Amino acid sequence: MYTERVMDHFNNPRNMGEVEDYNAEGTVGNAKCGDIMRMTMRIEDGVIEDVKFKTFGCGAAVATSSIATEMVKGKTVEEALKLTNSAVVEALEGLPPQKIHCSVLAEEAVRAAIENWRERAGEE
Ligand code: FES
């Protein structure tokens, strides 16, 4: 049912936890199931230097968060904002149709964190 890639990221999630001294934070919830994802980032000069996630959710949400952090780490915020849930699903070599909604959390968490960073920058 799940690809090897999904199982790998589920069993060995990358970048799990919270970035020390983060300056961007996004928490999003999935309206369909109530699961929650929190992403923290350290952004320097518009580049995502570090990113970590915590997911209170299903295995597909853990796998998508994990691969999404890998996909945006080292990228500029503009590049990271282009991350779509379909790109995340593609990187995982597919998800079962009933689990596609789980991948939306990762895209939304990245956006929410960057939005938060922009708000903070505006405040300074
Ligand atoms: Fe909730 Fe997957 S079932 S994120």
PDB file of N, CA and C in Angstrom, residues 10-114:
ATOM      1  N   PHE A  10       8.856   7.266   7.154  1.00  0.00           N
ATOM      2  CA  PHE A  10       8.025   7.036   8.342  1.00  0.00           C
ATOM      3  C   PHE A  10       8.858   6.393   9.446  1.00  0.00           C
ATOM      4  N   ASN A  11       9.685   5.424   9.056  1.00  0.00           N
ATOM      5  CA  ASN A  11      10.488   4.715  10.063  1.00  0.00           C
ATOM      6  C   ASN A  11      11.700   5.515  10.517  1.00  0.00           C
ATOM      7  N   ASN A  12      12.234   6.334   9.644  1.00  0.00           N
ATOM      8  CA  ASN A  12      13.417   7.154   9.985  1.00  0.00           C
ATOM      9  C   ASN A  12      13.158   8.605   9.609  1.00  0.00           C
ATOM     10  N   PRO A  13      12.264   9.259  10.322  1.00  0.00           N
ATOM     11  CA  PRO A  13      11.938  10.639   9.934  1.00  0.00           C
ATOM     12  C   PRO A  13      13.145  11.557  10.027  1.00  0.00           C
ATOM     13  N   ARG A  14      13.325  12.404   8.998  1.00  0.00           N
ATOM     14  CA  ARG A  14      14.425  13.370   9.002  1.00  0.00           C
ATOM     15  C   ARG A  14      13.933  14.666   9.638  1.00  0.00           C
ATOM     16  N   ASN A  15      14.850  15.330  10.315  1.00  0.00           N
ATOM     17  CA  ASN A  15      14.561  16.675  10.835  1.00  0.00           C
ATOM     18  C   ASN A  15      13.334  16.733  11.750  1.00  0.00           C
ATOM     19  N   MET A  16      13.250  15.761  12.644  1.00  0.00           N
ATOM     20  CA  MET A  16      12.134  15.781  13.575  1.00  0.00           C
ATOM     21  C   MET A  16      12.544  16.560  14.824  1.00  0.00           C
ATOM     22  N   GLY A  17      11.627  17.328  15.362  1.00  0.00           N
ATOM     23  CA  GLY A  17      11.901  18.084  16.581  1.00  0.00           C
ATOM     24  C   GLY A  17      11.653  19.561  16.370  1.00  0.00           C
ATOM     25  N   GLU A  18      12.469  20.360  17.048  1.00  0.00           N
ATOM     26  CA  GLU A  18      12.283  21.811  16.985  1.00  0.00           C
ATOM     27  C   GLU A  18      13.640  22.472  16.790  1.00  0.00           C
ATOM     28  N   VAL A  19      13.724  23.422  15.882  1.00  0.00           N
ATOM     29  CA  VAL A  19      14.984  24.127  15.629  1.00  0.00           C
ATOM     30  C   VAL A  19      15.286  25.034  16.825  1.00  0.00           C
ATOM     31  N   GLU A  20      16.497  24.929  17.322  1.00  0.00           N
ATOM     32  CA  GLU A  20      16.919  25.823  18.398  1.00  0.00           C
ATOM     33  C   GLU A  20      17.017  27.231  17.832  1.00  0.00           C
ATOM     34  N   ASP A  21      16.601  28.224  18.568  1.00  0.00           N
ATOM     35  CA  ASP A  21      16.655  29.615  18.099  1.00  0.00           C
ATOM     36  C   ASP A  21      15.900  29.805  16.782  1.00  0.00           C
ATOM     37  N   TYR A  22      14.782  29.144  16.651  1.00  0.00           N
ATOM     38  CA  TYR A  22      14.027  29.324  15.407  1.00  0.00           C
ATOM     39  C   TYR A  22      13.479  30.752  15.324  1.00  0.00           C
ATOM     40  N   ASN A  23      13.334  31.234  14.093  1.00  0.00           N
ATOM     41  CA  ASN A  23      12.746  32.561  13.904  1.00  0.00           C
ATOM     42  C   ASN A  23      11.542  32.502  12.960  1.00  0.00           C
ATOM     43  N   ALA A  24      11.027  31.281  12.790  1.00  0.00           N
ATOM     44  CA  ALA A  24       9.820  31.085  12.005  1.00  0.00           C
ATOM     45  C   ALA A  24       9.107  29.862  12.549  1.00  0.00           C
ATOM     46  N   GLU A  25       7.796  29.977  12.686  1.00  0.00           N
ATOM     47  CA  GLU A  25       7.030  28.872  13.266  1.00  0.00           C
ATOM     48  C   GLU A  25       5.659  28.801  12.619  1.00  0.00           C
ATOM     49  N   GLY A  26       5.286  27.635  12.186  1.00  0.00           N
ATOM     50  CA  GLY A  26       3.960  27.483  11.599  1.00  0.00           C
ATOM     51  C   GLY A  26       3.293  26.232  12.131  1.00  0.00           C
ATOM     52  N   THR A  27       2.072  26.376  12.594  1.00  0.00           N
ATOM     53  CA  THR A  27       1.310  25.213  13.051  1.00  0.00           C
ATOM     54  C   THR A  27       0.021  25.156  12.237  1.00  0.00           C
ATOM     55  N   VAL A  28      -0.225  24.013  11.651  1.00  0.00           N
ATOM     56  CA  VAL A  28      -1.429  23.869  10.832  1.00  0.00           C
ATOM     57  C   VAL A  28      -2.157  22.590  11.221  1.00  0.00           C
ATOM     58  N   GLY A  29      -3.459  22.613  10.986  1.00  0.00           N
ATOM     59  CA  GLY A  29      -4.277  21.441  11.296  1.00  0.00           C
ATOM     60  C   GLY A  29      -4.965  20.953  10.039  1.00  0.00           C
ATOM     61  N   ASN A  30      -5.200  19.671   9.999  1.00  0.00           N
ATOM     62  CA  ASN A  30      -5.891  19.094   8.853  1.00  0.00           C
ATOM     63  C   ASN A  30      -7.383  19.022   9.160  1.00  0.00           C
ATOM     64  N   ALA A  31      -8.158  19.759   8.380  1.00  0.00           N
ATOM     65  CA  ALA A  31      -9.601  19.830   8.629  1.00  0.00           C
ATOM     66  C   ALA A  31     -10.263  18.459   8.480  1.00  0.00           C
ATOM     67  N   LYS A  32      -9.666  17.602   7.652  1.00  0.00           N
ATOM     68  CA  LYS A  32     -10.303  16.306   7.390  1.00  0.00           C
ATOM     69  C   LYS A  32     -10.181  15.333   8.553  1.00  0.00           C
ATOM     70  N   CYS A  33      -9.065  15.397   9.277  1.00  0.00           N
ATOM     71  CA  CYS A  33      -8.844  14.372  10.306  1.00  0.00           C
ATOM     72  C   CYS A  33      -8.472  14.948  11.662  1.00  0.00           C
ATOM     73  N   GLY A  34      -8.176  16.262  11.717  1.00  0.00           N
ATOM     74  CA  GLY A  34      -7.825  16.874  13.001  1.00  0.00           C
ATOM     75  C   GLY A  34      -6.359  16.731  13.362  1.00  0.00           C
ATOM     76  N   ASP A  35      -5.551  16.121  12.480  1.00  0.00           N
ATOM     77  CA  ASP A  35      -4.126  15.983  12.771  1.00  0.00           C
ATOM     78  C   ASP A  35      -3.425  17.344  12.680  1.00  0.00           C
ATOM     79  N   ILE A  36      -2.308  17.453  13.400  1.00  0.00           N
ATOM     80  CA  ILE A  36      -1.614  18.745  13.529  1.00  0.00           C
ATOM     81  C   ILE A  36      -0.137  18.601  13.163  1.00  0.00           C
ATOM     82  N   MET A  37       0.389  19.618  12.490  1.00  0.00           N
ATOM     83  CA  MET A  37       1.820  19.641  12.174  1.00  0.00           C
ATOM     84  C   MET A  37       2.400  20.997  12.559  1.00  0.00           C
ATOM     85  N   ARG A  38       3.563  20.950  13.203  1.00  0.00           N
ATOM     86  CA  ARG A  38       4.230  22.191  13.584  1.00  0.00           C
ATOM     87  C   ARG A  38       5.612  22.194  12.938  1.00  0.00           C
ATOM     88  N   MET A  39       5.944  23.278  12.275  1.00  0.00           N
ATOM     89  CA  MET A  39       7.241  23.388  11.628  1.00  0.00           C
ATOM     90  C   MET A  39       7.973  24.605  12.175  1.00  0.00           C
ATOM     91  N   THR A  40       9.234  24.440  12.513  1.00  0.00           N
ATOM     92  CA  THR A  40      10.051  25.576  12.954  1.00  0.00           C
ATOM     93  C   THR A  40      11.233  25.706  11.999  1.00  0.00           C
ATOM     94  N   MET A  41      11.644  26.942  11.761  1.00  0.00           N
ATOM     95  CA  MET A  41      12.754  27.201  10.830  1.00  0.00           C
ATOM     96  C   MET A  41      13.677  28.268  11.385  1.00  0.00           C
ATOM     97  N   ARG A  42      14.927  28.187  10.968  1.00  0.00           N
ATOM     98  CA  ARG A  42      15.868  29.286  11.174  1.00  0.00           C
ATOM     99  C   ARG A  42      16.154  29.839   9.780  1.00  0.00           C
ATOM    100  N   ILE A  43      15.716  31.057   9.523  1.00  0.00           N
ATOM    101  CA  ILE A  43      15.891  31.663   8.200  1.00  0.00           C
ATOM    102  C   ILE A  43      16.894  32.800   8.310  1.00  0.00           C
ATOM    103  N   GLU A  44      17.932  32.726   7.511  1.00  0.00           N
ATOM    104  CA  GLU A  44      18.970  33.766   7.500  1.00  0.00           C
ATOM    105  C   GLU A  44      19.112  34.304   6.084  1.00  0.00           C
ATOM    106  N   ASP A  45      19.035  35.607   5.924  1.00  0.00           N
ATOM    107  CA  ASP A  45      19.166  36.240   4.609  1.00  0.00           C
ATOM    108  C   ASP A  45      18.253  35.590   3.573  1.00  0.00           C
ATOM    109  N   GLY A  46      17.056  35.246   4.009  1.00  0.00           N
ATOM    110  CA  GLY A  46      16.085  34.684   3.073  1.00  0.00           C
ATOM    111  C   GLY A  46      16.320  33.226   2.718  1.00  0.00           C
ATOM    112  N   VAL A  47      17.280  32.568   3.413  1.00  0.00           N
ATOM    113  CA  VAL A  47      17.559  31.163   3.125  1.00  0.00           C
ATOM    114  C   VAL A  47      17.196  30.314   4.358  1.00  0.00           C
ATOM    115  N   ILE A  48      16.525  29.208   4.111  1.00  0.00           N
ATOM    116  CA  ILE A  48      16.144  28.314   5.209  1.00  0.00           C
ATOM    117  C   ILE A  48      17.364  27.494   5.624  1.00  0.00           C
ATOM    118  N   GLU A  49      18.012  27.960   6.693  1.00  0.00           N
ATOM    119  CA  GLU A  49      19.245  27.302   7.146  1.00  0.00           C
ATOM    120  C   GLU A  49      18.932  25.995   7.859  1.00  0.00           C
ATOM    121  N   ASP A  50      17.827  25.990   8.591  1.00  0.00           N
ATOM    122  CA  ASP A  50      17.468  24.770   9.321  1.00  0.00           C
ATOM    123  C   ASP A  50      15.949  24.688   9.418  1.00  0.00           C
ATOM    124  N   VAL A  51      15.450  23.489   9.448  1.00  0.00           N
ATOM    125  CA  VAL A  51      14.005  23.289   9.535  1.00  0.00           C
ATOM    126  C   VAL A  51      13.729  21.957  10.224  1.00  0.00           C
ATOM    127  N   LYS A  52      12.754  21.980  11.129  1.00  0.00           N
ATOM    128  CA  LYS A  52      12.368  20.737  11.811  1.00  0.00           C
ATOM    129  C   LYS A  52      10.850  20.699  11.962  1.00  0.00           C
ATOM    130  N   PHE A  53      10.330  19.505  12.157  1.00  0.00           N
ATOM    131  CA  PHE A  53       8.875  19.376  12.285  1.00  0.00           C
ATOM    132  C   PHE A  53       8.505  18.466  13.438  1.00  0.00           C
ATOM    133  N   LYS A  54       7.296  18.696  13.906  1.00  0.00           N
ATOM    134  CA  LYS A  54       6.673  17.761  14.852  1.00  0.00           C
ATOM    135  C   LYS A  54       5.282  17.508  14.311  1.00  0.00           C
ATOM    136  N   THR A  55       4.923  16.265  14.176  1.00  0.00           N
ATOM    137  CA  THR A  55       3.607  15.941  13.636  1.00  0.00           C
ATOM    138  C   THR A  55       2.836  15.086  14.621  1.00  0.00           C
ATOM    139  N   PHE A  56       1.659  15.566  14.967  1.00  0.00           N
ATOM    140  CA  PHE A  56       0.732  14.765  15.751  1.00  0.00           C
ATOM    141  C   PHE A  56      -0.273  14.239  14.741  1.00  0.00           C
ATOM    142  N   GLY A  57       0.118  13.175  14.088  1.00  0.00           N
ATOM    143  CA  GLY A  57      -0.751  12.716  13.018  1.00  0.00           C
ATOM    144  C   GLY A  57      -0.361  11.343  12.519  1.00  0.00           C
ATOM    145  N   CYS A  58      -0.897  10.986  11.383  1.00  0.00           N
ATOM    146  CA  CYS A  58      -0.735   9.640  10.848  1.00  0.00           C
ATOM    147  C   CYS A  58       0.642   9.439  10.219  1.00  0.00           C
ATOM    148  N   GLY A  59       0.917   8.207   9.844  1.00  0.00           N
ATOM    149  CA  GLY A  59       2.206   7.872   9.257  1.00  0.00           C
ATOM    150  C   GLY A  59       2.483   8.614   7.962  1.00  0.00           C
ATOM    151  N   ALA A  60       1.449   8.799   7.157  1.00  0.00           N
ATOM    152  CA  ALA A  60       1.633   9.527   5.895  1.00  0.00           C
ATOM    153  C   ALA A  60       1.986  10.986   6.174  1.00  0.00           C
ATOM    154  N   ALA A  61       1.422  11.550   7.229  1.00  0.00           N
ATOM    155  CA  ALA A  61       1.750  12.932   7.596  1.00  0.00           C
ATOM    156  C   ALA A  61       3.195  13.020   8.083  1.00  0.00           C
ATOM    157  N   VAL A  62       3.646  12.020   8.825  1.00  0.00           N
ATOM    158  CA  VAL A  62       5.043  11.996   9.289  1.00  0.00           C
ATOM    159  C   VAL A  62       5.975  11.916   8.086  1.00  0.00           C
ATOM    160  N   ALA A  63       5.685  11.008   7.157  1.00  0.00           N
ATOM    161  CA  ALA A  63       6.543  10.829   5.977  1.00  0.00           C
ATOM    162  C   ALA A  63       6.560  12.085   5.110  1.00  0.00           C
ATOM    163  N   THR A  64       5.409  12.717   4.931  1.00  0.00           N
ATOM    164  CA  THR A  64       5.381  13.909   4.078  1.00  0.00           C
ATOM    165  C   THR A  64       6.092  15.078   4.755  1.00  0.00           C
ATOM    166  N   SER A  65       5.945  15.198   6.076  1.00  0.00           N
ATOM    167  CA  SER A  65       6.656  16.278   6.774  1.00  0.00           C
ATOM    168  C   SER A  65       8.152  16.074   6.651  1.00  0.00           C
ATOM    169  N   SER A  66       8.557  14.831   6.834  1.00  0.00           N
ATOM    170  CA  SER A  66       9.981  14.507   6.792  1.00  0.00           C
ATOM    171  C   SER A  66      10.589  14.871   5.440  1.00  0.00           C
ATOM    172  N   ILE A  67       9.962  14.419   4.366  1.00  0.00           N
ATOM    173  CA  ILE A  67      10.534  14.687   3.046  1.00  0.00           C
ATOM    174  C   ILE A  67      10.408  16.170   2.692  1.00  0.00           C
ATOM    175  N   ALA A  68       9.357  16.819   3.160  1.00  0.00           N
ATOM    176  CA  ALA A  68       9.186  18.253   2.867  1.00  0.00           C
ATOM    177  C   ALA A  68      10.315  19.064   3.516  1.00  0.00           C
ATOM    178  N   THR A  69      10.725  18.688   4.724  1.00  0.00           N
ATOM    179  CA  THR A  69      11.821  19.434   5.365  1.00  0.00           C
ATOM    180  C   THR A  69      13.099  19.275   4.537  1.00  0.00           C
ATOM    181  N   GLU A  70      13.311  18.066   4.014  1.00  0.00           N
ATOM    182  CA  GLU A  70      14.503  17.851   3.175  1.00  0.00           C
ATOM    183  C   GLU A  70      14.429  18.700   1.903  1.00  0.00           C
ATOM    184  N   MET A  71      13.224  18.849   1.374  1.00  0.00           N
ATOM    185  CA  MET A  71      13.060  19.561   0.100  1.00  0.00           C
ATOM    186  C   MET A  71      13.235  21.073   0.250  1.00  0.00           C
ATOM    187  N   VAL A  72      12.976  21.618   1.435  1.00  0.00           N
ATOM    188  CA  VAL A  72      13.088  23.080   1.581  1.00  0.00           C
ATOM    189  C   VAL A  72      14.373  23.522   2.283  1.00  0.00           C
ATOM    190  N   LYS A  73      15.057  22.604   2.922  1.00  0.00           N
ATOM    191  CA  LYS A  73      16.279  22.966   3.642  1.00  0.00           C
ATOM    192  C   LYS A  73      17.340  23.472   2.669  1.00  0.00           C
ATOM    193  N   GLY A  74      17.895  24.643   2.963  1.00  0.00           N
ATOM    194  CA  GLY A  74      18.921  25.218   2.100  1.00  0.00           C
ATOM    195  C   GLY A  74      18.353  26.038   0.947  1.00  0.00           C
ATOM    196  N   LYS A  75      17.032  26.046   0.840  1.00  0.00           N
ATOM    197  CA  LYS A  75      16.384  26.800  -0.249  1.00  0.00           C
ATOM    198  C   LYS A  75      16.044  28.217   0.222  1.00  0.00           C
ATOM    199  N   THR A  76      15.844  29.094  -0.741  1.00  0.00           N
ATOM    200  CA  THR A  76      15.358  30.430  -0.387  1.00  0.00           C
ATOM    201  C   THR A  76      13.866  30.315  -0.058  1.00  0.00           C
ATOM    202  N   VAL A  77      13.342  31.312   0.638  1.00  0.00           N
ATOM    203  CA  VAL A  77      11.917  31.253   0.978  1.00  0.00           C
ATOM    204  C   VAL A  77      11.062  31.264  -0.296  1.00  0.00           C
ATOM    205  N   GLU A  78      11.504  31.979  -1.309  1.00  0.00           N
ATOM    206  CA  GLU A  78      10.739  32.014  -2.570  1.00  0.00           C
ATOM    207  C   GLU A  78      10.658  30.608  -3.179  1.00  0.00           C
ATOM    208  N   GLU A  79      11.791  29.910  -3.166  1.00  0.00           N
ATOM    209  CA  GLU A  79      11.793  28.548  -3.715  1.00  0.00           C
ATOM    210  C   GLU A  79      10.900  27.639  -2.865  1.00  0.00           C
ATOM    211  N   ALA A  80      11.012  27.793  -1.547  1.00  0.00           N
ATOM    212  CA  ALA A  80      10.246  26.927  -0.635  1.00  0.00           C
ATOM    213  C   ALA A  80       8.749  27.150  -0.795  1.00  0.00           C
ATOM    214  N   LEU A  81       8.348  28.378  -1.107  1.00  0.00           N
ATOM    215  CA  LEU A  81       6.920  28.675  -1.273  1.00  0.00           C
ATOM    216  C   LEU A  81       6.341  27.986  -2.502  1.00  0.00           C
ATOM    217  N   LYS A  82       7.215  27.545  -3.395  1.00  0.00           N
ATOM    218  CA  LYS A  82       6.737  26.856  -4.601  1.00  0.00           C
ATOM    219  C   LYS A  82       6.474  25.373  -4.344  1.00  0.00           C
ATOM    220  N   LEU A  83       6.841  24.916  -3.151  1.00  0.00           N
ATOM    221  CA  LEU A  83       6.621  23.499  -2.822  1.00  0.00           C
ATOM    222  C   LEU A  83       5.119  23.205  -2.803  1.00  0.00           C
ATOM    223  N   THR A  84       4.730  22.221  -3.579  1.00  0.00           N
ATOM    224  CA  THR A  84       3.314  21.853  -3.607  1.00  0.00           C
ATOM    225  C   THR A  84       3.134  20.462  -3.023  1.00  0.00           C
ATOM    226  N   ASN A  85       1.915  20.175  -2.606  1.00  0.00           N
ATOM    227  CA  ASN A  85       1.704  18.841  -2.050  1.00  0.00           C
ATOM    228  C   ASN A  85       1.914  17.770  -3.113  1.00  0.00           C
ATOM    229  N   SER A  86       1.640  18.114  -4.383  1.00  0.00           N
ATOM    230  CA  SER A  86       1.861  17.088  -5.416  1.00  0.00           C
ATOM    231  C   SER A  86       3.350  16.806  -5.607  1.00  0.00           C
ATOM    232  N   ALA A  87       4.213  17.834  -5.416  1.00  0.00           N
ATOM    233  CA  ALA A  87       5.658  17.600  -5.505  1.00  0.00           C
ATOM    234  C   ALA A  87       6.118  16.708  -4.350  1.00  0.00           C
ATOM    235  N   VAL A  88       5.520  16.905  -3.196  1.00  0.00           N
ATOM    236  CA  VAL A  88       5.860  16.082  -2.028  1.00  0.00           C
ATOM    237  C   VAL A  88       5.440  14.629  -2.278  1.00  0.00           C
ATOM    238  N   VAL A  89       4.243  14.461  -2.807  1.00  0.00           N
ATOM    239  CA  VAL A  89       3.744  13.105  -3.094  1.00  0.00           C
ATOM    240  C   VAL A  89       4.623  12.434  -4.149  1.00  0.00           C
ATOM    241  N   GLU A  90       5.019  13.212  -5.153  1.00  0.00           N
ATOM    242  CA  GLU A  90       5.885  12.676  -6.207  1.00  0.00           C
ATOM    243  C   GLU A  90       7.222  12.227  -5.617  1.00  0.00           C
ATOM    244  N   ALA A  91       7.771  13.052  -4.726  1.00  0.00           N
ATOM    245  CA  ALA A  91       9.061  12.717  -4.105  1.00  0.00           C
ATOM    246  C   ALA A  91       8.960  11.436  -3.279  1.00  0.00           C
ATOM    247  N   LEU A  92       7.777  11.168  -2.764  1.00  0.00           N
ATOM    248  CA  LEU A  92       7.570   9.939  -1.985  1.00  0.00           C
ATOM    249  C   LEU A  92       7.188   8.761  -2.881  1.00  0.00           C
ATOM    250  N   GLU A  93       7.193   9.013  -4.183  1.00  0.00           N
ATOM    251  CA  GLU A  93       6.824   7.999  -5.184  1.00  0.00           C
ATOM    252  C   GLU A  93       5.386   7.524  -4.997  1.00  0.00           C
ATOM    253  N   GLY A  94       4.552   8.465  -4.554  1.00  0.00           N
ATOM    254  CA  GLY A  94       3.119   8.182  -4.482  1.00  0.00           C
ATOM    255  C   GLY A  94       2.597   7.928  -3.083  1.00  0.00           C
ATOM    256  N   LEU A  95       1.308   8.218  -2.931  1.00  0.00           N
ATOM    257  CA  LEU A  95       0.580   7.927  -1.688  1.00  0.00           C
ATOM    258  C   LEU A  95      -0.763   7.341  -2.103  1.00  0.00           C
ATOM    259  N   PRO A  96      -1.345   6.508  -1.265  1.00  0.00           N
ATOM    260  CA  PRO A  96      -2.696   6.026  -1.598  1.00  0.00           C
ATOM    261  C   PRO A  96      -3.651   7.210  -1.691  1.00  0.00           C
ATOM    262  N   PRO A  97      -4.636   7.155  -2.598  1.00  0.00           N
ATOM    263  CA  PRO A  97      -5.540   8.300  -2.822  1.00  0.00           C
ATOM    264  C   PRO A  97      -6.161   8.831  -1.535  1.00  0.00           C
ATOM    265  N   GLN A  98      -6.516   7.946  -0.628  1.00  0.00           N
ATOM    266  CA  GLN A  98      -7.177   8.400   0.608  1.00  0.00           C
ATOM    267  C   GLN A  98      -6.209   9.080   1.566  1.00  0.00           C
ATOM    268  N   LYS A  99      -4.910   9.088   1.197  1.00  0.00           N
ATOM    269  CA  LYS A  99      -3.905   9.711   2.064  1.00  0.00           C
ATOM    270  C   LYS A  99      -3.328  10.993   1.451  1.00  0.00           C
ATOM    271  N   ILE A 100      -3.817  11.374   0.290  1.00  0.00           N
ATOM    272  CA  ILE A 100      -3.293  12.570  -0.367  1.00  0.00           C
ATOM    273  C   ILE A 100      -3.494  13.808   0.510  1.00  0.00           C
ATOM    274  N   HIS A 101      -4.625  13.854   1.200  1.00  0.00           N
ATOM    275  CA  HIS A 101      -4.899  15.045   2.024  1.00  0.00           C
ATOM    276  C   HIS A 101      -3.849  15.244   3.112  1.00  0.00           C
ATOM    277  N   CYS A 102      -3.181  14.160   3.519  1.00  0.00           N
ATOM    278  CA  CYS A 102      -2.148  14.250   4.562  1.00  0.00           C
ATOM    279  C   CYS A 102      -0.969  15.092   4.074  1.00  0.00           C
ATOM    280  N   SER A 103      -0.679  15.013   2.777  1.00  0.00           N
ATOM    281  CA  SER A 103       0.479  15.733   2.237  1.00  0.00           C
ATOM    282  C   SER A 103       0.235  17.230   2.187  1.00  0.00           C
ATOM    283  N   VAL A 104      -1.025  17.635   2.235  1.00  0.00           N
ATOM    284  CA  VAL A 104      -1.347  19.064   2.194  1.00  0.00           C
ATOM    285  C   VAL A 104      -0.821  19.769   3.448  1.00  0.00           C
ATOM    286  N   LEU A 105      -0.779  19.022   4.554  1.00  0.00           N
ATOM    287  CA  LEU A 105      -0.281  19.599   5.811  1.00  0.00           C
ATOM    288  C   LEU A 105       1.140  20.137   5.652  1.00  0.00           C
ATOM    289  N   ALA A 106       1.994  19.382   4.972  1.00  0.00           N
ATOM    290  CA  ALA A 106       3.394  19.782   4.830  1.00  0.00           C
ATOM    291  C   ALA A 106       3.507  21.097   4.058  1.00  0.00           C
ATOM    292  N   GLU A 107       2.808  21.175   2.945  1.00  0.00           N
ATOM    293  CA  GLU A 107       2.819  22.406   2.139  1.00  0.00           C
ATOM    294  C   GLU A 107       2.312  23.579   2.976  1.00  0.00           C
ATOM    295  N   GLU A 108       1.238  23.358   3.706  1.00  0.00           N
ATOM    296  CA  GLU A 108       0.656  24.440   4.502  1.00  0.00           C
ATOM    297  C   GLU A 108       1.564  24.851   5.648  1.00  0.00           C
ATOM    298  N   ALA A 109       2.245  23.881   6.247  1.00  0.00           N
ATOM    299  CA  ALA A 109       3.135  24.201   7.377  1.00  0.00           C
ATOM    300  C   ALA A 109       4.325  25.033   6.902  1.00  0.00           C
ATOM    301  N   VAL A 110       4.867  24.706   5.726  1.00  0.00           N
ATOM    302  CA  VAL A 110       5.973  25.488   5.166  1.00  0.00           C
ATOM    303  C   VAL A 110       5.513  26.925   4.934  1.00  0.00           C
ATOM    304  N   ARG A 111       4.347  27.067   4.327  1.00  0.00           N
ATOM    305  CA  ARG A 111       3.811  28.417   4.060  1.00  0.00           C
ATOM    306  C   ARG A 111       3.558  29.188   5.350  1.00  0.00           C
ATOM    307  N   ALA A 112       2.977  28.498   6.327  1.00  0.00           N
ATOM    308  CA  ALA A 112       2.647  29.165   7.598  1.00  0.00           C
ATOM    309  C   ALA A 112       3.929  29.643   8.293  1.00  0.00           C
ATOM    310  N   ALA A 113       4.971  28.829   8.251  1.00  0.00           N
ATOM    311  CA  ALA A 113       6.232  29.215   8.912  1.00  0.00           C
ATOM    312  C   ALA A 113       6.846  30.424   8.211  1.00  0.00           C
ATOM    313  N   ILE A 114       6.825  30.426   6.893  1.00  0.00           N
ATOM    314  CA  ILE A 114       7.416  31.541   6.144  1.00  0.00           C
ATOM    315  C   ILE A 114       6.605  32.820   6.363  1.00  0.00           C
TER     316      ILE A 114
END
